[in-house]
CSV table of C-alpha atoms in Angstrom, one decimal:
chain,number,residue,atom,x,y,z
A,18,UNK,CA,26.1,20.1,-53.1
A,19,UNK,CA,29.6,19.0,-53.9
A,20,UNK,CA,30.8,15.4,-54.2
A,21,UNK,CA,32.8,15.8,-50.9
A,22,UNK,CA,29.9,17.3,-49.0
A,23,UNK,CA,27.8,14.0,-50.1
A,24,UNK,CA,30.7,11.8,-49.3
A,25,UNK,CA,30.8,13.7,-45.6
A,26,UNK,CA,26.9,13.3,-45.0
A,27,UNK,CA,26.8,9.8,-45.9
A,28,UNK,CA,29.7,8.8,-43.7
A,29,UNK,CA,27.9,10.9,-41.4
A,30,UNK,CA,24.5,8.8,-41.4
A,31,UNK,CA,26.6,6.0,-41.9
A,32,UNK,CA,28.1,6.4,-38.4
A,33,UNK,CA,24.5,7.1,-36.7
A,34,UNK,CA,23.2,4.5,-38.2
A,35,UNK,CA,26.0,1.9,-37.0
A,36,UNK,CA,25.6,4.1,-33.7
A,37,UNK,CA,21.9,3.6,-33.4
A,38,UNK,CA,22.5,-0.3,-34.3
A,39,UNK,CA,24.6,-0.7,-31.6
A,40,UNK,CA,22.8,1.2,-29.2
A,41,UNK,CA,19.5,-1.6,-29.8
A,42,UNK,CA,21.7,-4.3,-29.7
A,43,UNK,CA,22.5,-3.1,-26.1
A,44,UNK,CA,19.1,-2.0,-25.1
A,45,UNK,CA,18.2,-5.5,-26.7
A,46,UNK,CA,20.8,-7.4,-24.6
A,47,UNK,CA,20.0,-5.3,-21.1
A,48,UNK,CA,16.3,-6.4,-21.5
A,49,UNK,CA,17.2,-10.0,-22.1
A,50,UNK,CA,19.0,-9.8,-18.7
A,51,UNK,CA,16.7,-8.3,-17.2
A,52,UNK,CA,13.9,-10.6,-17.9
A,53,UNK,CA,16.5,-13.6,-17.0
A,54,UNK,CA,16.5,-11.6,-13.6
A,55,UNK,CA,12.9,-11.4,-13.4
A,56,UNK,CA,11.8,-15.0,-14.2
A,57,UNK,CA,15.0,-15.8,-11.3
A,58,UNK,CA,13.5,-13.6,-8.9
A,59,UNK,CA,9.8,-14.9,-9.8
A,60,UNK,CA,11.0,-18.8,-9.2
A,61,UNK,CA,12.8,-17.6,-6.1
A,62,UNK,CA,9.9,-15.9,-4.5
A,63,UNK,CA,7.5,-18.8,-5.4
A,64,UNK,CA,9.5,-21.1,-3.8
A,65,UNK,CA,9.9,-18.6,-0.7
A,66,UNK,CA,6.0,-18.9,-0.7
A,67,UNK,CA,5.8,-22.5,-0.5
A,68,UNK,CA,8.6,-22.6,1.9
A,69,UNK,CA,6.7,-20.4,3.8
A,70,UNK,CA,3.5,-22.4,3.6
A,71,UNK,CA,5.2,-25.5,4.6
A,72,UNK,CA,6.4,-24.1,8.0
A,73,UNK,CA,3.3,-22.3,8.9
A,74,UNK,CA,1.3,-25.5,8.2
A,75,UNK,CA,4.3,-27.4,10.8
A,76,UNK,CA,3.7,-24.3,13.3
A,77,UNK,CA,0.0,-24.9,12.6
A,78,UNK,CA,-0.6,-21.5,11.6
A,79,UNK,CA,-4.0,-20.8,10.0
A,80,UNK,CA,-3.6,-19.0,6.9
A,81,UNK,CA,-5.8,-15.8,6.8
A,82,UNK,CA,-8.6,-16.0,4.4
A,83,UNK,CA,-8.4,-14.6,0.9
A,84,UNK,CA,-10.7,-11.3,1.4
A,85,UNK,CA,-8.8,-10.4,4.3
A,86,UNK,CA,-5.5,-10.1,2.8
A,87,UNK,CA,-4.4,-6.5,2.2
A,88,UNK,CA,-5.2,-5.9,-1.4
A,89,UNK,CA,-8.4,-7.7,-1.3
A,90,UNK,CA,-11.7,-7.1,-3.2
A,91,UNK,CA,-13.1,-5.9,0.4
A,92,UNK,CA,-10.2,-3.6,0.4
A,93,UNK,CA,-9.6,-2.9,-3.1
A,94,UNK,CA,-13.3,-1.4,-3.1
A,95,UNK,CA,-13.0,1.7,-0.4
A,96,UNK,CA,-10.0,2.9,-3.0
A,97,UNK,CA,-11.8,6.2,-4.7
A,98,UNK,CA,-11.2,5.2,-8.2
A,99,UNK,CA,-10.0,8.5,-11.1
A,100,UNK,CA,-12.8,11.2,-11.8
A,101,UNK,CA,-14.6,10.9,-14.8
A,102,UNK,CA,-13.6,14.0,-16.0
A,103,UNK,CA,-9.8,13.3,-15.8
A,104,UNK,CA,-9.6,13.8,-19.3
A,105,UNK,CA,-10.7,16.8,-20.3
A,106,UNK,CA,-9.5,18.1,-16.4
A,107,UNK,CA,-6.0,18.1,-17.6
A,108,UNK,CA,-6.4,20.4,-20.6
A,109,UNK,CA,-9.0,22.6,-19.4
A,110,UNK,CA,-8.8,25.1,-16.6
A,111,UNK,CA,-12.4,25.4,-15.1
A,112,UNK,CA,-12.8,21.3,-15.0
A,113,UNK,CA,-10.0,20.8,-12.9
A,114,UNK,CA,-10.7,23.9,-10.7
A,115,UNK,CA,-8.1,26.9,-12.3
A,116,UNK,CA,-9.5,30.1,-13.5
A,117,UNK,CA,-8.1,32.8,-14.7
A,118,UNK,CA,-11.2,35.1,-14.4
A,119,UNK,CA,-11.5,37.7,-11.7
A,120,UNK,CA,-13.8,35.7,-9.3
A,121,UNK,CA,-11.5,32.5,-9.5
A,122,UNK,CA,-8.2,34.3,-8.5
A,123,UNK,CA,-7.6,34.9,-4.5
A,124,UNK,CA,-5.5,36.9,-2.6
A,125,UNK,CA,-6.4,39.9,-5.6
A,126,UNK,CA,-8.9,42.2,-3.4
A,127,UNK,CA,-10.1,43.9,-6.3
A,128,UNK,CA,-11.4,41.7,-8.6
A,129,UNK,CA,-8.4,42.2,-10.6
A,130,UNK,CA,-7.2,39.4,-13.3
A,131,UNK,CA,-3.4,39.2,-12.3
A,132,UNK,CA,-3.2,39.1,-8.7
A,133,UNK,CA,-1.6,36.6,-6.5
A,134,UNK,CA,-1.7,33.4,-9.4
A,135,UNK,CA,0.5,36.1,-11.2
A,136,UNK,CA,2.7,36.5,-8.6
A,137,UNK,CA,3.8,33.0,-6.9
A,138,UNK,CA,7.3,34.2,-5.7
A,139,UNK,CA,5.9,36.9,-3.4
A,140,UNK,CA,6.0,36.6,0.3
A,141,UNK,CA,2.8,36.2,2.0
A,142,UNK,CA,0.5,35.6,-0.8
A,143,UNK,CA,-0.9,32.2,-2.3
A,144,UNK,CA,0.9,31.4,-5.3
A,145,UNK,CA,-1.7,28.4,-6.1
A,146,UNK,CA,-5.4,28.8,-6.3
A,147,UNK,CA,-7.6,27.4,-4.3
A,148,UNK,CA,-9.0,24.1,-5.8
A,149,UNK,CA,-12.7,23.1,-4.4
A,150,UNK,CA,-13.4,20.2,-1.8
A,151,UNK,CA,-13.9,17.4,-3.9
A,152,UNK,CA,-10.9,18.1,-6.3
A,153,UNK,CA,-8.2,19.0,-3.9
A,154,UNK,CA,-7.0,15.8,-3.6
A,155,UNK,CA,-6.9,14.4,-7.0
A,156,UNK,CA,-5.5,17.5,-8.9
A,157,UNK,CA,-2.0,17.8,-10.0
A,158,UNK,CA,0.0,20.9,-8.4
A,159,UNK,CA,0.4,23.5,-11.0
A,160,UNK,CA,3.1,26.3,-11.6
A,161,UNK,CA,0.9,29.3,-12.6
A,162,UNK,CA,2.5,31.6,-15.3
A,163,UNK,CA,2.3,35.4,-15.1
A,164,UNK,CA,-0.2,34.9,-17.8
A,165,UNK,CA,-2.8,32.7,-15.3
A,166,UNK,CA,-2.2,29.8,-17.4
A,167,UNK,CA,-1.8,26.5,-16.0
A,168,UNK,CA,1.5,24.9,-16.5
A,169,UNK,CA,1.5,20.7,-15.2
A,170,UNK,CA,3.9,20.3,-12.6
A,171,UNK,CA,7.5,18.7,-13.9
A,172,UNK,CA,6.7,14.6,-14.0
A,173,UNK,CA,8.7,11.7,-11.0
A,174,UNK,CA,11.9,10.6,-12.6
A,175,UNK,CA,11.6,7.3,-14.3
A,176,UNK,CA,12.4,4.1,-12.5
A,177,UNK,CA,15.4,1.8,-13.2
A,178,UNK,CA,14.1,-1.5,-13.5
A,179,UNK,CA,17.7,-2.6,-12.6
A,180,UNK,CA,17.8,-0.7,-9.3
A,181,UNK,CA,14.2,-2.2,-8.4
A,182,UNK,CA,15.3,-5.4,-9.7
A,183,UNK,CA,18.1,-5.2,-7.2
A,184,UNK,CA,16.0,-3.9,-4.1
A,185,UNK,CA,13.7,-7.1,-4.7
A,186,UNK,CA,16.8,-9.3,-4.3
A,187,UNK,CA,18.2,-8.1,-1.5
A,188,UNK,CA,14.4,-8.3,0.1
A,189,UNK,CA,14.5,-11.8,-0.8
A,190,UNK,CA,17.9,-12.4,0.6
A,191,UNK,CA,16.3,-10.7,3.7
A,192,UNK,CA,13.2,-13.1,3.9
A,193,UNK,CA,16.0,-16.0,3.4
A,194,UNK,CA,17.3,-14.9,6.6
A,195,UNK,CA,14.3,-14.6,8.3
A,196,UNK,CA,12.8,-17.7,7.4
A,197,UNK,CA,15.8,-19.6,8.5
A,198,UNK,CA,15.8,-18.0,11.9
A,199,UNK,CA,11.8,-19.3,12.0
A,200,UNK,CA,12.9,-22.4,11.2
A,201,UNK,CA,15.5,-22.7,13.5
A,202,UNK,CA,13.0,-21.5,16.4
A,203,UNK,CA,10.1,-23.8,15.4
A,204,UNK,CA,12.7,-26.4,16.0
A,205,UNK,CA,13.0,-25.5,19.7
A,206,UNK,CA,10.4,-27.1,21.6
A,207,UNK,CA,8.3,-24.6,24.1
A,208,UNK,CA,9.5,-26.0,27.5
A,209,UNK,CA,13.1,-25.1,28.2
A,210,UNK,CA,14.1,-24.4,24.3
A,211,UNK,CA,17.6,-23.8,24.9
A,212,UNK,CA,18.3,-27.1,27.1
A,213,UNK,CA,19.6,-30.0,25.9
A,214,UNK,CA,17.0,-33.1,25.6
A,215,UNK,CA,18.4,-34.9,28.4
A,216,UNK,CA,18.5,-32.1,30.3
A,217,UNK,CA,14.9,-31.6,29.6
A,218,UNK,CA,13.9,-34.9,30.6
A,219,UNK,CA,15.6,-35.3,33.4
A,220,UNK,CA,14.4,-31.9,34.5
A,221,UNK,CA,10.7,-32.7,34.0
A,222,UNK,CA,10.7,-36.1,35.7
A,223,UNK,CA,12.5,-34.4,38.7
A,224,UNK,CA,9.4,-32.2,38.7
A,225,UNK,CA,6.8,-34.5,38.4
A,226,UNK,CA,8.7,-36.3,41.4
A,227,UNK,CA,8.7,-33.7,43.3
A,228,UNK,CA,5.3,-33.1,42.9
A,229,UNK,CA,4.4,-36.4,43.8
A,230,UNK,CA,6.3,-35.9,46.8
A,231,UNK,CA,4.4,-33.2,48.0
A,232,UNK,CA,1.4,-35.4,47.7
A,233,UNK,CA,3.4,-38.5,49.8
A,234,UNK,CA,3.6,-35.7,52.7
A,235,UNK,CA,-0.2,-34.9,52.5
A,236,UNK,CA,-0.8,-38.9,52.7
A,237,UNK,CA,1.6,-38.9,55.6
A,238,UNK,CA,-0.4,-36.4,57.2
A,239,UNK,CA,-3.8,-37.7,56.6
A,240,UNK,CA,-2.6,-40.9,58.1
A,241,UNK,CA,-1.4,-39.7,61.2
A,242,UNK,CA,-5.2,-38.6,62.1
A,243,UNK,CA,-6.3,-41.9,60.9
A,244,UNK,CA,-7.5,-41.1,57.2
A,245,UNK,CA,-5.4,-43.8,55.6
A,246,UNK,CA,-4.5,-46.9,56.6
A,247,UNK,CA,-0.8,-48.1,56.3
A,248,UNK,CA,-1.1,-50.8,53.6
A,249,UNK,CA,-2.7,-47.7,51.5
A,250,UNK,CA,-0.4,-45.2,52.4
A,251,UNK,CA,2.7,-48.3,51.6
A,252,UNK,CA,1.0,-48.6,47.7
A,253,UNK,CA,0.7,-45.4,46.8
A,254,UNK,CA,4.3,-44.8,48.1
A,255,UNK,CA,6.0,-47.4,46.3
A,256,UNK,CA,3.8,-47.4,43.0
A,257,UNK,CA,0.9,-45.2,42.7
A,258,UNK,CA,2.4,-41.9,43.0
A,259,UNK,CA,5.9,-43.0,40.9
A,260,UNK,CA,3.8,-44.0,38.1
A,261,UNK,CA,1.2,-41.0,38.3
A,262,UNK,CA,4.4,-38.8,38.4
A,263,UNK,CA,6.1,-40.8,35.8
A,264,UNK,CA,3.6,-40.5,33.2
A,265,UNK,CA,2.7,-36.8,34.0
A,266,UNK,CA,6.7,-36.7,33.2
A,267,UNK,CA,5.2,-38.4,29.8
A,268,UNK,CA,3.0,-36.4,28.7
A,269,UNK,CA,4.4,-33.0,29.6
A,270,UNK,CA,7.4,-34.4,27.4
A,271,UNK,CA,5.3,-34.7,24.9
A,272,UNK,CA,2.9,-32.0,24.9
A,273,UNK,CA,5.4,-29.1,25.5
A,274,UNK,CA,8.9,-30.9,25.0
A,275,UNK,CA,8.1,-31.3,20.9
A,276,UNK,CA,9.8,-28.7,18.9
A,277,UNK,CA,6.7,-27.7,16.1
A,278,UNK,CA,9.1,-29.4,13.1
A,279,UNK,CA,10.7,-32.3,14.2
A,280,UNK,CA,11.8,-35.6,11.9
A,281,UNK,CA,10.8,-38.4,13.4
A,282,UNK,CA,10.3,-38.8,17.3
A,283,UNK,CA,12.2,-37.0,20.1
A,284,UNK,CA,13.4,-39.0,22.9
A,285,UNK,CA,11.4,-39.0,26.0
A,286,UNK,CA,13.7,-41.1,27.9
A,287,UNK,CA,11.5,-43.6,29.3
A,288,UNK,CA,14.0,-45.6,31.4
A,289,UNK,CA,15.7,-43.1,32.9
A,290,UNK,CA,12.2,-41.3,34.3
A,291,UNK,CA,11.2,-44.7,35.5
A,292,UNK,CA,14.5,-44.7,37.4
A,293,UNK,CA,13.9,-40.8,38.4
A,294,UNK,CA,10.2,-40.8,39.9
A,295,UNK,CA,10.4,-44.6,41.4
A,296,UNK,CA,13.4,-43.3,43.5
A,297,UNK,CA,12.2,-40.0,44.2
A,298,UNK,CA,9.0,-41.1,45.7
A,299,UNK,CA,10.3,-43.0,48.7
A,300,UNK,CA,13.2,-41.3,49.0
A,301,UNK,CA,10.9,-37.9,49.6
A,302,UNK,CA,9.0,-40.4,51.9
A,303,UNK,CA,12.3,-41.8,54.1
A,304,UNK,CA,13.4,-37.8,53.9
A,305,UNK,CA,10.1,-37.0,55.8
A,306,UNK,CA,10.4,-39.7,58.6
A,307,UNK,CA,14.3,-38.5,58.9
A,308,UNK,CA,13.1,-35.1,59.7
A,309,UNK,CA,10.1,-35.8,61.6
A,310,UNK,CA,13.0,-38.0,63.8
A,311,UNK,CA,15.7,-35.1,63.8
A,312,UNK,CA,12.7,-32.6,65.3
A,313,UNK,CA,11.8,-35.4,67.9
């Protein structure tokens, strides 16, 4: 070897070797990132978690318990777990259900040793043997040479962790979204959710007023055959049924008119359903002796 041939080959390694160091510090710097993205991700998702703990503990949501959730022990169990002869199934043919003698290959009619393994592009004849009950689900599809030896089928591509990295995110920018819209919902109480809370109010004292004055026109009724006396009839007029229908108002306002996360107290406007059910009463009442006038 001359001195210029030397001088050629060591430039030569010299220039793999700065390649190959250049080449780790870039697989070095993409795994740092992507472990930054991981931990990220891994913070983001636990905080998603408690986030999501929080509201379903507002909504009063029970959690499920842990041997129910998918992936559970109870679960985990009915998963057939690998054969036992996995091993030594790969490498030889008669454990993982391939044989090249004449009684293993179909399709031959004869008995012969080629047959249809030895032929898998033909039309209308197996190109795969036929693998017994128990292993037809766990072996690996072969490509069977002219020879009848069994060749493993080519392997999945490899994942990019960057790509899966990125799918993750944009799930978790999804569940963002979602969990905003359930929080915006479980801030909208169950009775008229899209009203304002005035409007609410107002609509459920009107209610419970106009229940009450159906009940002022059975009174009315039951004291024109003698049932009730007037001084009876006058009280529950003028302050039984206002209040009953004023705190029915109340406690519907309560019970349904809460949104399921709420700082602090919502307004159940307590003057102005006073106002609403002690006018609504007798005016339901001088409505009734108008009409029962207007049809004399």
């Amino acid at each position: 070897m001359s001195f210029e041939e030397y001088a050629a080959l060591a430039r030569q390694l010299a220039e793999q070797r700065r390649a190959g160091e250049q080449h780790a510090a870039t697989e070095s710097a993409r795994r740092r990132d992507l472990h930054a993205a991981v931990d990220y991700l891994q913070q983001r998702l636990t905080a998603q978690g408690h986030r999501l703990d929080q509201l379903g503990r507002s909504i009063r949501v029970d959690q499920p318990p842990a041997g129910s959730a998918p992936g559970g022990p109870a679960e985990a169990a009915g998963w057939p777990g690998p054969p036992s002869g996995s091993g030594s199934a790969s490498g030889s043919g008669s454990a993982s259900g391939f044989g090249t003698g004449p009684s293993t290959a179909p399709g031959t009619g004869d008995g012969g040793s080629d047959g249809a393994a030895g032929v898998p592009g033909r039309a209308g004849v197996g190109a795969y043997p036929e693998l017994p009950a128990g292993e037809a689900r766990l072996a690996l599809p072969t490509a069977v040479s002219p020879a009848g030896v069994g060749v493993p089928a080519q392997r999945a591509a490899a994942v990019d962790p960057a790509v899966e990295l990125e799918l993750a995110r944009r799930m978790a920018d999804e569940a963002d979204r979602h969990g905003q819209q359930a929080e915006l919902l479980a801030q909208r109480p169950a009775l008229l959710p899209t009203w304002s809370p005035l409007a609410r109010a107002v609509a459920v004292y009107a209610s419970s007023g106009a229940a009450a004055g159906v009940l002022v026109l059975a009174l009315v009724l039951a004291s024109g055959v003698g049932m009730v006396d007037g001084f009876t009839l006058g009280a529950w007029i003028c302050a039984g049924l206002p209040a009953v229908a004023f705190f029915g108002g109340y406690l519907v306002l309560g019970r349904w008119g809460r949104p399921a996360m709420v700082t602090g107290t919502p307004p159940r406007y307590l003057p102005l359903g006073f106002l609403i059910c002690f006018l609504l009463v007798p005016m339901a009442y001088c409505a009734y002796l108008l009409l029962v006038r207007g049809l004399r």
